[in-house]
């Protein structure tokens, strides 16, 4: 038998390097998977803390820019007492009030004013104001409808906005619904009441009920992306021995020898050296 040629040695070295790379990739994927899990836990904790820090806050939407005059706090106090019929003796306990921290809308966006954020000294006062506002079917300021809502963190607000189409369809069909915190949808059907945890679950069930709503495709999480793109490799215990290993090496040899002539004895000699 002829000795192992330089080409065969390079293939053997490449095989070893590929195995090392596969091992490293698998280790990196495992570490990354754990890091994603920890990151998700930390994001949930941070979101919870942000939500708690906004418990005393309330937002008013669609109040025209500049309507507040020189003092936002005085404007809000007057607005709440007049629109919600709060007695003059009721202490509102407004700590501060201001517009949302965004550039003032100009041009075509002037009809979309920034929301007003109000912070109360007491959570119970804020809840009572919201209860009265929601109890009134419509609240107007100089003939313009205004809306009261919780001050949600941006991440929660986006999840709640995802229900927009579902809520639009429910309104068209005069089906009563609620949006419990943080981002759920409770629908009062004639035969039952359903509480949906996600917009994907809501749109799927609504479509099954014959409502004209578009199915929402769930966003792929980082963990799902990692799982989908994971590198499928042979187990470490299967490498270096076995018929499958020899077959793979033979295939690589055949692909490498594009010139044609090859010796069976030479291949066996190479396999013996690599597999042993």
Tab-separated table of C-alpha atoms in Angstrom:
chain	number	residue	atom	x	y	z
A	1	UNK	CA	0.000	0.000	0.000
A	2	UNK	CA	1.127	3.498	-0.739
A	3	UNK	CA	1.722	5.899	2.094
A	4	UNK	CA	-0.820	8.496	3.078
A	5	UNK	CA	-0.536	11.265	0.502
A	6	UNK	CA	-0.429	14.995	1.423
A	7	UNK	CA	-3.963	15.408	0.031
A	8	UNK	CA	-5.289	12.712	2.348
A	9	UNK	CA	-3.511	14.291	5.279
A	10	UNK	CA	-5.162	17.629	4.506
A	11	UNK	CA	-8.579	15.957	4.370
A	12	UNK	CA	-7.962	14.269	7.712
A	13	UNK	CA	-6.883	17.576	9.208
A	14	UNK	CA	-9.958	19.294	7.744
A	15	UNK	CA	-12.184	16.602	9.278
A	16	UNK	CA	-10.651	17.230	12.671
A	17	UNK	CA	-10.988	20.990	12.335
A	18	UNK	CA	-14.647	20.667	11.317
A	19	UNK	CA	-15.341	18.505	14.359
A	20	UNK	CA	-13.670	21.072	16.609
A	21	UNK	CA	-15.713	23.862	15.047
A	22	UNK	CA	-18.934	21.874	15.478
A	23	UNK	CA	-18.121	21.286	19.147
A	24	UNK	CA	-17.447	24.978	19.684
A	25	UNK	CA	-20.627	25.998	17.861
A	26	UNK	CA	-22.693	23.624	19.984
A	27	UNK	CA	-21.138	25.005	23.170
A	28	UNK	CA	-21.762	28.569	22.011
A	29	UNK	CA	-25.394	27.737	21.180
A	30	UNK	CA	-25.900	26.254	24.650
A	31	UNK	CA	-24.409	29.324	26.318
A	32	UNK	CA	-26.450	31.639	24.075
A	33	UNK	CA	-29.637	29.735	24.879
A	34	UNK	CA	-29.014	30.202	28.607
A	35	UNK	CA	-28.216	33.883	28.088
A	36	UNK	CA	-31.485	34.387	26.177
A	37	UNK	CA	-33.387	32.734	29.022
A	38	UNK	CA	-31.727	34.985	31.611
A	39	UNK	CA	-32.318	38.041	29.407
A	40	UNK	CA	-36.028	37.218	29.110
A	41	UNK	CA	-36.281	36.866	32.882
A	42	UNK	CA	-34.567	40.210	33.405
A	43	UNK	CA	-36.771	41.903	30.790
A	44	UNK	CA	-39.888	40.600	32.534
A	45	UNK	CA	-38.629	41.859	35.896
A	46	UNK	CA	-37.750	45.241	34.413
A	47	UNK	CA	-41.151	45.496	32.734
A	48	UNK	CA	-42.844	44.658	36.027
A	49	UNK	CA	-40.854	47.338	37.853
A	50	UNK	CA	-41.623	49.917	35.158
A	51	UNK	CA	-45.305	49.074	35.359
A	52	UNK	CA	-45.274	49.475	39.142
A	53	UNK	CA	-43.554	52.856	38.843
A	54	UNK	CA	-46.466	54.028	36.640
A	55	UNK	CA	-49.247	52.824	38.930
A	56	UNK	CA	-50.106	56.365	40.053
A	57	UNK	CA	-50.031	57.716	36.483
A	58	UNK	CA	-52.916	58.418	34.130
A	59	UNK	CA	-52.989	59.539	30.490
A	60	UNK	CA	-55.461	61.793	28.721
A	61	UNK	CA	-55.572	61.600	24.934
A	62	UNK	CA	-56.716	64.026	22.229
A	63	UNK	CA	-56.417	67.267	24.221
A	64	UNK	CA	-55.392	69.991	21.706
A	65	UNK	CA	-51.865	71.333	21.963
A	66	UNK	CA	-51.728	74.605	23.881
A	67	UNK	CA	-55.121	74.139	25.531
A	68	UNK	CA	-53.397	73.790	28.906
A	69	UNK	CA	-52.191	77.382	28.990
A	70	UNK	CA	-49.328	78.400	31.319
A	71	UNK	CA	-50.020	75.803	34.053
A	72	UNK	CA	-50.667	72.163	33.174
A	73	UNK	CA	-51.547	71.182	36.764
A	74	UNK	CA	-54.219	73.886	37.084
A	75	UNK	CA	-55.609	72.975	33.665
A	76	UNK	CA	-55.854	69.285	34.566
A	77	UNK	CA	-57.517	69.998	37.911
A	78	UNK	CA	-60.140	72.162	36.208
A	79	UNK	CA	-60.606	69.586	33.435
A	80	UNK	CA	-61.185	66.717	35.864
A	81	UNK	CA	-63.597	68.673	38.030
A	82	UNK	CA	-65.667	69.877	35.077
A	83	UNK	CA	-65.717	66.779	32.873
A	84	UNK	CA	-65.966	64.206	35.663
A	85	UNK	CA	-68.093	66.374	37.966
A	86	UNK	CA	-65.705	66.007	40.899
A	87	UNK	CA	-66.817	68.061	43.926
A	88	UNK	CA	-64.676	71.145	44.656
A	89	UNK	CA	-63.913	69.763	48.092
A	90	UNK	CA	-62.409	66.568	46.653
A	91	UNK	CA	-58.648	66.579	46.962
A	92	UNK	CA	-57.209	65.299	43.680
A	93	UNK	CA	-53.626	65.233	44.911
A	94	UNK	CA	-51.956	65.831	41.562
A	95	UNK	CA	-48.196	65.659	42.009
A	96	UNK	CA	-47.314	66.769	38.477
A	97	UNK	CA	-48.657	66.827	34.931
A	98	UNK	CA	-47.037	67.326	31.544
A	99	UNK	CA	-47.240	66.404	27.876
A	100	UNK	CA	-45.645	63.204	26.639
A	101	UNK	CA	-41.932	63.687	26.033
A	102	UNK	CA	-42.025	63.864	22.251
A	103	UNK	CA	-41.621	66.675	19.711
A	104	UNK	CA	-44.680	68.873	19.368
A	105	UNK	CA	-46.624	67.783	16.244
A	106	UNK	CA	-46.538	70.204	13.345
A	107	UNK	CA	-48.170	70.462	9.947
A	108	UNK	CA	-50.374	67.506	9.059
A	109	UNK	CA	-49.875	65.989	12.524
A	110	UNK	CA	-51.295	68.928	14.472
A	111	UNK	CA	-54.598	67.073	14.768
A	112	UNK	CA	-52.780	64.311	16.707
A	113	UNK	CA	-51.732	66.045	19.933
A	114	UNK	CA	-49.378	64.496	22.445
A	115	UNK	CA	-51.020	62.789	25.391
A	116	UNK	CA	-51.050	64.368	28.851
A	117	UNK	CA	-49.455	62.360	31.667
A	118	UNK	CA	-50.776	62.980	35.175
A	119	UNK	CA	-49.165	61.614	38.321
A	120	UNK	CA	-51.294	61.422	41.457
A	121	UNK	CA	-50.055	61.237	45.006
A	122	UNK	CA	-52.291	58.253	45.680
A	123	UNK	CA	-53.076	55.217	43.543
A	124	UNK	CA	-56.657	55.079	44.835
A	125	UNK	CA	-57.341	58.619	43.594
A	126	UNK	CA	-56.097	57.746	40.126
A	127	UNK	CA	-58.276	54.638	40.034
A	128	UNK	CA	-61.326	56.636	41.108
A	129	UNK	CA	-60.719	59.211	38.354
A	130	UNK	CA	-60.388	56.425	35.777
A	131	UNK	CA	-63.519	54.702	37.049
A	132	UNK	CA	-65.558	57.878	36.639
A	133	UNK	CA	-64.076	58.621	33.217
A	134	UNK	CA	-64.773	55.116	31.952
A	135	UNK	CA	-68.239	55.220	33.508
A	136	UNK	CA	-69.184	58.134	31.269
A	137	UNK	CA	-69.915	56.988	27.754
A	138	UNK	CA	-68.244	60.042	26.217
A	139	UNK	CA	-66.067	62.809	27.653
A	140	UNK	CA	-65.683	66.058	25.697
A	141	UNK	CA	-63.491	69.140	25.927
A	142	UNK	CA	-64.943	72.078	23.961
A	143	UNK	CA	-66.858	69.620	21.795
A	144	UNK	CA	-63.806	67.454	21.165
A	145	UNK	CA	-63.792	63.860	22.505
A	146	UNK	CA	-60.991	63.044	24.941
A	147	UNK	CA	-59.990	59.655	26.323
A	148	UNK	CA	-58.618	58.455	29.652
A	149	UNK	CA	-56.418	55.408	30.116
A	150	UNK	CA	-53.679	53.865	32.212
A	151	UNK	CA	-50.067	54.922	31.640
A	152	UNK	CA	-48.704	51.653	30.273
A	153	UNK	CA	-45.018	50.921	29.577
A	154	UNK	CA	-44.225	51.082	25.828
A	155	UNK	CA	-43.805	47.294	25.560
A	156	UNK	CA	-47.235	46.680	27.109
A	157	UNK	CA	-48.788	49.448	25.024
A	158	UNK	CA	-47.525	47.822	21.823
A	159	UNK	CA	-48.981	44.452	22.819
A	160	UNK	CA	-52.320	46.099	23.516
A	161	UNK	CA	-52.206	47.870	20.155
A	162	UNK	CA	-51.842	44.473	18.489
A	163	UNK	CA	-55.514	43.852	19.374
A	164	UNK	CA	-56.642	46.866	17.293
A	165	UNK	CA	-58.107	44.865	14.418
A	166	UNK	CA	-59.809	42.378	16.727
A	167	UNK	CA	-61.392	45.202	18.737
A	168	UNK	CA	-62.500	46.968	15.556
A	169	UNK	CA	-64.331	43.836	14.381
A	170	UNK	CA	-65.929	43.357	17.805
A	171	UNK	CA	-67.167	46.964	17.801
A	172	UNK	CA	-68.666	46.504	14.332
A	173	UNK	CA	-70.552	43.440	15.582
A	174	UNK	CA	-71.586	45.183	18.839
A	175	UNK	CA	-69.824	42.515	20.880
A	176	UNK	CA	-68.765	43.745	24.307
A	177	UNK	CA	-65.116	43.303	25.313
A	178	UNK	CA	-62.528	44.374	27.863
A	179	UNK	CA	-58.721	44.599	27.777
A	180	UNK	CA	-57.398	43.474	31.180
A	181	UNK	CA	-53.845	44.250	32.218
A	182	UNK	CA	-51.276	43.682	30.923
A	183	UNK	CA	-52.310	42.708	27.372
A	184	UNK	CA	-55.301	40.386	27.353
A	185	UNK	CA	-58.694	40.467	25.679
A	186	UNK	CA	-61.927	39.415	27.364
A	187	UNK	CA	-64.843	38.996	24.957
A	188	UNK	CA	-68.460	38.587	26.056
A	189	UNK	CA	-70.040	36.357	23.408
A	190	UNK	CA	-73.721	35.474	23.583
A	191	UNK	CA	-73.038	31.905	24.647
A	192	UNK	CA	-69.874	32.371	26.713
A	193	UNK	CA	-67.128	34.711	27.890
A	194	UNK	CA	-63.592	34.108	26.635
A	195	UNK	CA	-60.332	35.499	27.992
A	196	UNK	CA	-57.537	35.497	25.424
A	197	UNK	CA	-53.949	35.649	26.616
A	198	UNK	CA	-52.432	36.658	23.255
A	199	UNK	CA	-53.556	38.329	20.042
A	200	UNK	CA	-52.673	35.138	18.152
A	201	UNK	CA	-55.076	33.130	20.300
A	202	UNK	CA	-57.765	35.799	19.986
A	203	UNK	CA	-57.711	36.169	16.201
A	204	UNK	CA	-57.606	32.409	15.639
A	205	UNK	CA	-60.650	31.749	17.828
A	206	UNK	CA	-62.539	34.730	16.423
A	207	UNK	CA	-61.912	33.509	12.890
A	208	UNK	CA	-63.140	30.033	13.860
A	209	UNK	CA	-66.332	31.714	15.076
A	210	UNK	CA	-66.846	33.268	11.646
A	211	UNK	CA	-65.721	36.803	12.476
A	212	UNK	CA	-63.898	38.595	9.619
A	213	UNK	CA	-60.550	39.020	11.331
A	214	UNK	CA	-57.074	38.374	9.940
A	215	UNK	CA	-54.954	35.692	11.567
A	216	UNK	CA	-51.949	37.174	13.358
A	217	UNK	CA	-48.664	35.340	12.856
A	218	UNK	CA	-46.724	35.120	16.130
A	219	UNK	CA	-43.379	36.874	16.202
A	220	UNK	CA	-40.449	34.493	16.288
A	221	UNK	CA	-38.582	34.801	19.567
A	222	UNK	CA	-34.803	34.788	19.873
A	223	UNK	CA	-34.940	31.310	21.403
A	224	UNK	CA	-36.993	30.041	18.451
A	225	UNK	CA	-34.595	31.646	15.979
A	226	UNK	CA	-31.665	29.979	17.724
A	227	UNK	CA	-33.414	26.604	17.741
A	228	UNK	CA	-34.309	26.915	14.058
A	229	UNK	CA	-30.765	27.791	13.007
A	230	UNK	CA	-29.014	25.367	15.358
A	231	UNK	CA	-26.142	23.375	13.847
A	232	UNK	CA	-27.114	19.697	13.609
A	233	UNK	CA	-24.013	17.649	14.316
A	234	UNK	CA	-23.133	14.044	15.004
A	235	UNK	CA	-22.862	13.225	18.690
A	236	UNK	CA	-19.372	13.356	20.126
A	237	UNK	CA	-19.498	9.674	21.027
A	238	UNK	CA	-20.218	8.729	17.399
A	239	UNK	CA	-17.283	10.555	15.900
A	240	UNK	CA	-14.115	8.677	14.988
A	241	UNK	CA	-15.723	5.214	14.795
A	242	UNK	CA	-18.505	3.434	12.977
A	243	UNK	CA	-19.677	2.693	9.450
A	244	UNK	CA	-21.312	6.111	9.095
A	245	UNK	CA	-17.997	7.795	9.760
A	246	UNK	CA	-16.254	5.678	7.091
A	247	UNK	CA	-19.043	6.346	4.602
A	248	UNK	CA	-18.728	10.105	5.137
A	249	UNK	CA	-14.973	9.974	4.613
A	250	UNK	CA	-15.382	7.895	1.451
A	251	UNK	CA	-17.826	10.454	0.077
A	252	UNK	CA	-15.396	13.262	0.793
A	253	UNK	CA	-12.588	11.332	-0.890
A	254	UNK	CA	-14.676	10.685	-3.994
A	255	UNK	CA	-15.649	14.351	-4.192
A	256	UNK	CA	-12.016	15.355	-3.792
A	257	UNK	CA	-10.667	13.005	-6.467
A	258	UNK	CA	-12.218	14.749	-9.440
A	259	UNK	CA	-9.489	13.460	-11.752
A	260	UNK	CA	-10.814	9.917	-11.628
A	261	UNK	CA	-8.204	7.229	-10.824
A	262	UNK	CA	-8.146	6.121	-7.204
A	263	UNK	CA	-6.974	3.012	-5.438
A	264	UNK	CA	-9.265	0.977	-3.216
A	265	UNK	CA	-6.268	-0.130	-1.209
A	266	UNK	CA	-5.203	3.487	-0.818
A	267	UNK	CA	-8.671	4.440	0.482
A	268	UNK	CA	-8.681	1.565	2.945
A	269	UNK	CA	-5.242	2.556	4.150
A	270	UNK	CA	-6.458	6.128	4.657
A	271	UNK	CA	-9.607	4.963	6.457
A	272	UNK	CA	-7.570	2.732	8.726
A	273	UNK	CA	-5.367	5.655	9.706
A	274	UNK	CA	-8.243	8.081	10.295
A	275	UNK	CA	-10.737	5.746	11.935
A	276	UNK	CA	-8.283	3.979	14.219
